[in-house]
Amino acid sequence: MASVHEYKRFENSIVRKLIHAVIIAGRGIVKALQATGRFLARRYTVVFVPHSEKRVFNLQITVFSMFLFLLVTGGIVGAFLWYGTSYNATQNVLANKDNRLKDAQASLDQLRDETALLLREARGFESALSGVLSALGSDLRNQRATGGDLAAFFNIRETPEGLLQEVDDVRRLSAYLSSAVGPVKELGAILNSQSILLTEIPSIWPVRGGLGHISMYFGQNINPFSGQPYIHKGIDISTYRSGDPVVSTADGQIVTIDYADDFGNYILIRHKHGYYTRYAHLLSSRVRLGQRVQQGDVIGYIGNTGLSTGPHLHYEIRIGSDVVDPYKYMNIRSGANRQGR
């Protein structure tokens, strides 16, 4: 029981001390607030003495009003400083955007120039394509007319609202090019078939690399041995030396490799569509009987065998049993008539 009473007494003592401390702290706070209030309420007199008048102006202010004035002044100054900083930052952002706008304008001007150049090139393409399609026939021309014509593209059309003229032009040009894919593909197929056909008929120069010149043409000539007029059934190509490669002028099959008194060593090749070619006065051949050769393959070498006045190639083209002028066939492939493998 004694210990319980002692604990109670100790507890009461602690409570009294805490209450006393709170009272003292409260009094201190009240005194501090009163002192602060008296300090802020302290009055000061500011005297203004004019030089031209005798009247003196008195202005009474308190510490609180001075503190409030300084606070408001500091706020105004801070606001101006913040506004100035924000204004400078905004000016920098606007300057950057203006530079970007100028760059975009320059890019747009360049796009307009490129678009104008593209349209000029498209006009040239339209003219060339029209000419080629006209030369190849009406089927492709009709397909082109239904698929879209660049002439319609160049007609004046109203630009949709909010859309740049250049963008609309590019879109319409893209649509035209898409429609032109079909005719161009068919054109490529036609040209490919023509190219295949030209490999099946004699159409290139018979000496590899375009060497030599024609020393005697097809038709009526003077026989160099008898001095009498006669019909020359081929053309003679001279390189002034033996050993230059002779090539097949079309795809075909070797049907004759032989020697004759007038032709010397000669080769006869059978081609498609009834064509035959003869290569005479050869030094030697490098093909075998029955072998299939392609246009441009080397079949032998220029020589001076048989009835000949010097190294040259006698070249003939026959259709069935009729001889034709080889020179006309040499000019079929313009720019390629003197090429071989």
PDB file of C-alpha atoms in Angstrom, residues 156-336:
ATOM      1  CA  ILE A 156      -6.738  23.104-113.947  1.00  0.00           C
ATOM      2  CA  ARG A 157      -8.408  21.606-110.898  1.00  0.00           C
ATOM      3  CA  GLU A 158      -9.643  23.182-107.718  1.00  0.00           C
ATOM      4  CA  THR A 159      -7.434  22.461-104.723  1.00  0.00           C
ATOM      5  CA  PRO A 160      -9.304  21.176-101.648  1.00  0.00           C
ATOM      6  CA  GLU A 161      -9.553  23.726 -98.849  1.00  0.00           C
ATOM      7  CA  GLY A 162      -6.591  23.676 -96.471  1.00  0.00           C
ATOM      8  CA  LEU A 163      -4.438  21.584 -98.841  1.00  0.00           C
ATOM      9  CA  LEU A 164      -1.219  22.929-100.349  1.00  0.00           C
ATOM     10  CA  GLN A 165      -1.254  23.095-104.154  1.00  0.00           C
ATOM     11  CA  GLU A 166       2.073  21.243-104.288  1.00  0.00           C
ATOM     12  CA  VAL A 167       0.771  18.387-102.129  1.00  0.00           C
ATOM     13  CA  ASP A 168      -2.303  18.056-104.331  1.00  0.00           C
ATOM     14  CA  ASP A 169      -0.098  18.070-107.453  1.00  0.00           C
ATOM     15  CA  VAL A 170       2.139  15.334-106.043  1.00  0.00           C
ATOM     16  CA  ARG A 171      -0.884  13.235-105.106  1.00  0.00           C
ATOM     17  CA  ARG A 172      -2.367  13.492-108.574  1.00  0.00           C
ATOM     18  CA  LEU A 173       1.007  12.775-110.176  1.00  0.00           C
ATOM     19  CA  SER A 174       1.378   9.716-107.941  1.00  0.00           C
ATOM     20  CA  ALA A 175      -2.065   8.526-109.028  1.00  0.00           C
ATOM     21  CA  TYR A 176      -1.093   8.957-112.689  1.00  0.00           C
ATOM     22  CA  LEU A 177       2.171   7.065-112.258  1.00  0.00           C
ATOM     23  CA  SER A 178       0.274   4.246-110.553  1.00  0.00           C
ATOM     24  CA  SER A 179      -2.101   4.050-113.517  1.00  0.00           C
ATOM     25  CA  ALA A 180       0.867   4.080-115.923  1.00  0.00           C
ATOM     26  CA  VAL A 181       2.417   0.953-114.373  1.00  0.00           C
ATOM     27  CA  GLY A 182       0.266  -1.390-116.471  1.00  0.00           C
ATOM     28  CA  PRO A 183       1.078   0.140-119.870  1.00  0.00           C
ATOM     29  CA  VAL A 184       4.772   0.372-119.003  1.00  0.00           C
ATOM     30  CA  LYS A 185       4.839  -3.308-117.964  1.00  0.00           C
ATOM     31  CA  GLU A 186       3.140  -4.328-121.201  1.00  0.00           C
ATOM     32  CA  LEU A 187       5.536  -2.100-123.097  1.00  0.00           C
ATOM     33  CA  GLY A 188       8.427  -3.893-121.398  1.00  0.00           C
ATOM     34  CA  ALA A 189       6.937  -7.242-122.376  1.00  0.00           C
ATOM     35  CA  ILE A 190       6.658  -6.115-126.007  1.00  0.00           C
ATOM     36  CA  LEU A 191      10.225  -4.833-126.050  1.00  0.00           C
ATOM     37  CA  ASN A 192      11.401  -8.065-124.449  1.00  0.00           C
ATOM     38  CA  SER A 193       9.632 -10.116-127.114  1.00  0.00           C
ATOM     39  CA  GLN A 194      11.151  -7.913-129.801  1.00  0.00           C
ATOM     40  CA  SER A 195      14.577  -8.369-128.240  1.00  0.00           C
ATOM     41  CA  ILE A 196      14.074 -12.150-128.298  1.00  0.00           C
ATOM     42  CA  LEU A 197      12.989 -11.930-131.933  1.00  0.00           C
ATOM     43  CA  LEU A 198      16.126  -9.970-132.813  1.00  0.00           C
ATOM     44  CA  THR A 199      18.284 -12.754-131.389  1.00  0.00           C
ATOM     45  CA  GLU A 200      16.504 -15.235-133.674  1.00  0.00           C
ATOM     46  CA  ILE A 201      17.211 -13.374-136.922  1.00  0.00           C
ATOM     47  CA  PRO A 202      20.618 -12.165-138.209  1.00  0.00           C
ATOM     48  CA  SER A 203      20.924  -8.631-136.834  1.00  0.00           C
ATOM     49  CA  ILE A 204      24.488  -7.918-135.628  1.00  0.00           C
ATOM     50  CA  TRP A 205      27.915  -7.296-137.165  1.00  0.00           C
ATOM     51  CA  PRO A 206      29.550 -10.690-137.917  1.00  0.00           C
ATOM     52  CA  VAL A 207      33.048  -9.779-136.640  1.00  0.00           C
ATOM     53  CA  ARG A 208      33.455  -9.496-132.885  1.00  0.00           C
ATOM     54  CA  GLY A 209      34.065  -6.017-131.517  1.00  0.00           C
ATOM     55  CA  GLY A 210      32.808  -4.333-134.695  1.00  0.00           C
ATOM     56  CA  LEU A 211      36.159  -4.849-136.411  1.00  0.00           C
ATOM     57  CA  GLY A 212      36.646  -4.456-140.139  1.00  0.00           C
ATOM     58  CA  HIS A 213      34.991  -2.597-142.970  1.00  0.00           C
ATOM     59  CA  ILE A 214      32.929  -3.633-145.973  1.00  0.00           C
ATOM     60  CA  SER A 215      35.269  -4.142-148.912  1.00  0.00           C
ATOM     61  CA  MET A 216      32.569  -5.364-151.314  1.00  0.00           C
ATOM     62  CA  TYR A 217      28.811  -4.841-151.046  1.00  0.00           C
ATOM     63  CA  PHE A 218      25.929  -7.100-152.014  1.00  0.00           C
ATOM     64  CA  GLY A 219      24.724  -7.034-155.627  1.00  0.00           C
ATOM     65  CA  GLN A 220      26.350  -6.139-158.925  1.00  0.00           C
ATOM     66  CA  ASN A 221      30.134  -5.761-158.670  1.00  0.00           C
ATOM     67  CA  ILE A 222      33.299  -6.329-160.704  1.00  0.00           C
ATOM     68  CA  ASN A 223      34.876  -9.739-160.235  1.00  0.00           C
ATOM     69  CA  PRO A 224      38.430  -9.056-158.923  1.00  0.00           C
ATOM     70  CA  PHE A 225      39.773 -12.129-160.763  1.00  0.00           C
ATOM     71  CA  SER A 226      38.073 -11.899-164.172  1.00  0.00           C
ATOM     72  CA  GLY A 227      37.367  -8.183-164.246  1.00  0.00           C
ATOM     73  CA  GLN A 228      33.836  -8.959-165.467  1.00  0.00           C
ATOM     74  CA  PRO A 229      30.584  -7.766-163.868  1.00  0.00           C
ATOM     75  CA  TYR A 230      28.910 -10.319-161.638  1.00  0.00           C
ATOM     76  CA  ILE A 231      26.347 -10.548-158.851  1.00  0.00           C
ATOM     77  CA  HIS A 232      27.955 -10.706-155.412  1.00  0.00           C
ATOM     78  CA  LYS A 233      25.613 -12.722-153.184  1.00  0.00           C
ATOM     79  CA  GLY A 234      26.915 -11.428-149.864  1.00  0.00           C
ATOM     80  CA  ILE A 235      29.192  -8.788-148.401  1.00  0.00           C
ATOM     81  CA  ASP A 236      32.923  -8.956-147.810  1.00  0.00           C
ATOM     82  CA  ILE A 237      34.298  -7.627-144.528  1.00  0.00           C
ATOM     83  CA  SER A 238      38.034  -7.033-144.345  1.00  0.00           C
ATOM     84  CA  THR A 239      40.226  -6.528-141.278  1.00  0.00           C
ATOM     85  CA  TYR A 240      43.540  -6.730-143.219  1.00  0.00           C
ATOM     86  CA  ARG A 241      44.640  -9.716-141.147  1.00  0.00           C
ATOM     87  CA  SER A 242      43.759 -13.315-140.356  1.00  0.00           C
ATOM     88  CA  GLY A 243      42.603 -14.596-136.973  1.00  0.00           C
ATOM     89  CA  ASP A 244      39.959 -12.035-135.992  1.00  0.00           C
ATOM     90  CA  PRO A 245      36.940 -13.780-134.375  1.00  0.00           C
ATOM     91  CA  VAL A 246      33.788 -14.327-136.440  1.00  0.00           C
ATOM     92  CA  VAL A 247      30.511 -14.507-134.514  1.00  0.00           C
ATOM     93  CA  SER A 248      27.085 -15.979-135.212  1.00  0.00           C
ATOM     94  CA  THR A 249      24.690 -13.166-136.059  1.00  0.00           C
ATOM     95  CA  ALA A 250      21.668 -14.999-134.578  1.00  0.00           C
ATOM     96  CA  ASP A 251      20.733 -18.012-132.479  1.00  0.00           C
ATOM     97  CA  GLY A 252      20.825 -21.170-134.559  1.00  0.00           C
ATOM     98  CA  GLN A 253      22.307 -24.597-135.321  1.00  0.00           C
ATOM     99  CA  ILE A 254      25.452 -25.491-137.263  1.00  0.00           C
ATOM    100  CA  VAL A 255      24.319 -27.481-140.326  1.00  0.00           C
ATOM    101  CA  THR A 256      27.470 -27.370-142.497  1.00  0.00           C
ATOM    102  CA  ILE A 257      31.205 -27.156-141.848  1.00  0.00           C
ATOM    103  CA  ASP A 258      33.017 -27.717-145.116  1.00  0.00           C
ATOM    104  CA  TYR A 259      35.556 -26.564-147.699  1.00  0.00           C
ATOM    105  CA  ALA A 260      34.809 -25.369-151.258  1.00  0.00           C
ATOM    106  CA  ASP A 261      37.108 -24.103-153.979  1.00  0.00           C
ATOM    107  CA  ASP A 262      35.417 -20.735-154.158  1.00  0.00           C
ATOM    108  CA  PHE A 263      34.396 -20.310-150.474  1.00  0.00           C
ATOM    109  CA  GLY A 264      37.373 -22.021-148.840  1.00  0.00           C
ATOM    110  CA  ASN A 265      36.561 -23.017-145.248  1.00  0.00           C
ATOM    111  CA  TYR A 266      32.963 -22.054-144.564  1.00  0.00           C
ATOM    112  CA  ILE A 267      30.188 -22.545-141.981  1.00  0.00           C
ATOM    113  CA  LEU A 268      26.438 -22.630-142.638  1.00  0.00           C
ATOM    114  CA  ILE A 269      24.039 -21.912-139.745  1.00  0.00           C
ATOM    115  CA  ARG A 270      20.292 -22.535-139.797  1.00  0.00           C
ATOM    116  CA  HIS A 271      18.173 -20.047-137.812  1.00  0.00           C
ATOM    117  CA  LYS A 272      14.475 -19.745-137.040  1.00  0.00           C
ATOM    118  CA  HIS A 273      11.935 -18.298-139.475  1.00  0.00           C
ATOM    119  CA  GLY A 274      13.698 -19.837-142.474  1.00  0.00           C
ATOM    120  CA  TYR A 275      16.961 -17.866-142.209  1.00  0.00           C
ATOM    121  CA  TYR A 276      20.422 -19.265-143.061  1.00  0.00           C
ATOM    122  CA  THR A 277      23.803 -17.520-142.755  1.00  0.00           C
ATOM    123  CA  ARG A 278      27.101 -18.453-144.426  1.00  0.00           C
ATOM    124  CA  TYR A 279      30.580 -17.462-143.219  1.00  0.00           C
ATOM    125  CA  ALA A 280      33.290 -18.144-145.802  1.00  0.00           C
ATOM    126  CA  HIS A 281      37.100 -17.890-146.370  1.00  0.00           C
ATOM    127  CA  LEU A 282      37.663 -18.812-142.697  1.00  0.00           C
ATOM    128  CA  LEU A 283      41.061 -19.609-141.320  1.00  0.00           C
ATOM    129  CA  SER A 284      39.468 -22.232-139.076  1.00  0.00           C
ATOM    130  CA  SER A 285      36.271 -22.993-137.183  1.00  0.00           C
ATOM    131  CA  ARG A 286      35.684 -23.563-133.479  1.00  0.00           C
ATOM    132  CA  VAL A 287      32.275 -25.231-133.615  1.00  0.00           C
ATOM    133  CA  ARG A 288      31.098 -28.735-134.482  1.00  0.00           C
ATOM    134  CA  LEU A 289      28.371 -29.998-136.760  1.00  0.00           C
ATOM    135  CA  GLY A 290      24.928 -29.932-135.134  1.00  0.00           C
ATOM    136  CA  GLN A 291      26.036 -27.600-132.338  1.00  0.00           C
ATOM    137  CA  ARG A 292      23.573 -24.914-131.224  1.00  0.00           C
ATOM    138  CA  VAL A 293      25.013 -21.440-130.947  1.00  0.00           C
ATOM    139  CA  GLN A 294      23.672 -18.159-129.634  1.00  0.00           C
ATOM    140  CA  GLN A 295      23.869 -14.725-131.157  1.00  0.00           C
ATOM    141  CA  GLY A 296      27.378 -13.342-130.593  1.00  0.00           C
ATOM    142  CA  ASP A 297      29.105 -16.720-130.025  1.00  0.00           C
ATOM    143  CA  VAL A 298      32.479 -17.067-131.779  1.00  0.00           C
ATOM    144  CA  ILE A 299      32.236 -19.732-134.523  1.00  0.00           C
ATOM    145  CA  GLY A 300      35.531 -19.274-136.384  1.00  0.00           C
ATOM    146  CA  TYR A 301      38.285 -16.897-137.480  1.00  0.00           C
ATOM    147  CA  ILE A 302      38.847 -14.684-140.513  1.00  0.00           C
ATOM    148  CA  GLY A 303      41.183 -16.248-143.062  1.00  0.00           C
ATOM    149  CA  ASN A 304      42.261 -16.226-146.710  1.00  0.00           C
ATOM    150  CA  THR A 305      41.162 -19.681-147.843  1.00  0.00           C
ATOM    151  CA  GLY A 306      39.492 -20.486-151.169  1.00  0.00           C
ATOM    152  CA  LEU A 307      39.180 -17.956-153.987  1.00  0.00           C
ATOM    153  CA  SER A 308      40.301 -14.844-152.101  1.00  0.00           C
ATOM    154  CA  THR A 309      42.449 -11.776-152.672  1.00  0.00           C
ATOM    155  CA  GLY A 310      43.316 -11.328-148.989  1.00  0.00           C
ATOM    156  CA  PRO A 311      42.111 -11.988-145.427  1.00  0.00           C
ATOM    157  CA  HIS A 312      38.410 -11.211-145.242  1.00  0.00           C
ATOM    158  CA  LEU A 313      35.012 -12.680-144.350  1.00  0.00           C
ATOM    159  CA  HIS A 314      32.386 -13.448-146.991  1.00  0.00           C
ATOM    160  CA  TYR A 315      29.014 -13.182-145.194  1.00  0.00           C
ATOM    161  CA  GLU A 316      25.669 -14.263-146.706  1.00  0.00           C
ATOM    162  CA  ILE A 317      22.066 -14.297-145.509  1.00  0.00           C
ATOM    163  CA  ARG A 318      19.512 -16.566-147.160  1.00  0.00           C
ATOM    164  CA  ILE A 319      15.796 -16.934-146.635  1.00  0.00           C
ATOM    165  CA  GLY A 320      15.112 -20.401-147.885  1.00  0.00           C
ATOM    166  CA  SER A 321      16.949 -20.517-151.219  1.00  0.00           C
ATOM    167  CA  ASP A 322      16.853 -16.753-151.848  1.00  0.00           C
ATOM    168  CA  VAL A 323      19.800 -14.518-150.980  1.00  0.00           C
ATOM    169  CA  VAL A 324      19.154 -11.086-149.408  1.00  0.00           C
ATOM    170  CA  ASP A 325      21.319  -8.060-148.719  1.00  0.00           C
ATOM    171  CA  PRO A 326      23.013  -8.676-145.321  1.00  0.00           C
ATOM    172  CA  TYR A 327      23.705  -4.972-144.827  1.00  0.00           C
ATOM    173  CA  LYS A 328      20.020  -4.233-144.255  1.00  0.00           C
ATOM    174  CA  TYR A 329      19.942  -6.763-141.406  1.00  0.00           C
ATOM    175  CA  MET A 330      23.117  -5.383-139.864  1.00  0.00           C
ATOM    176  CA  ASN A 331      21.324  -2.075-139.306  1.00  0.00           C
ATOM    177  CA  ILE A 332      18.281  -3.569-137.549  1.00  0.00           C
ATOM    178  CA  ARG A 333      19.760  -3.107-134.092  1.00  0.00           C
ATOM    179  CA  SER A 334      20.926   0.496-134.107  1.00  0.00           C
ATOM    180  CA  GLY A 335      23.955   0.992-131.904  1.00  0.00           C
ATOM    181  CA  ALA A 336      24.331  -2.755-131.425  1.00  0.00           C
TER     182      ALA A 336
END
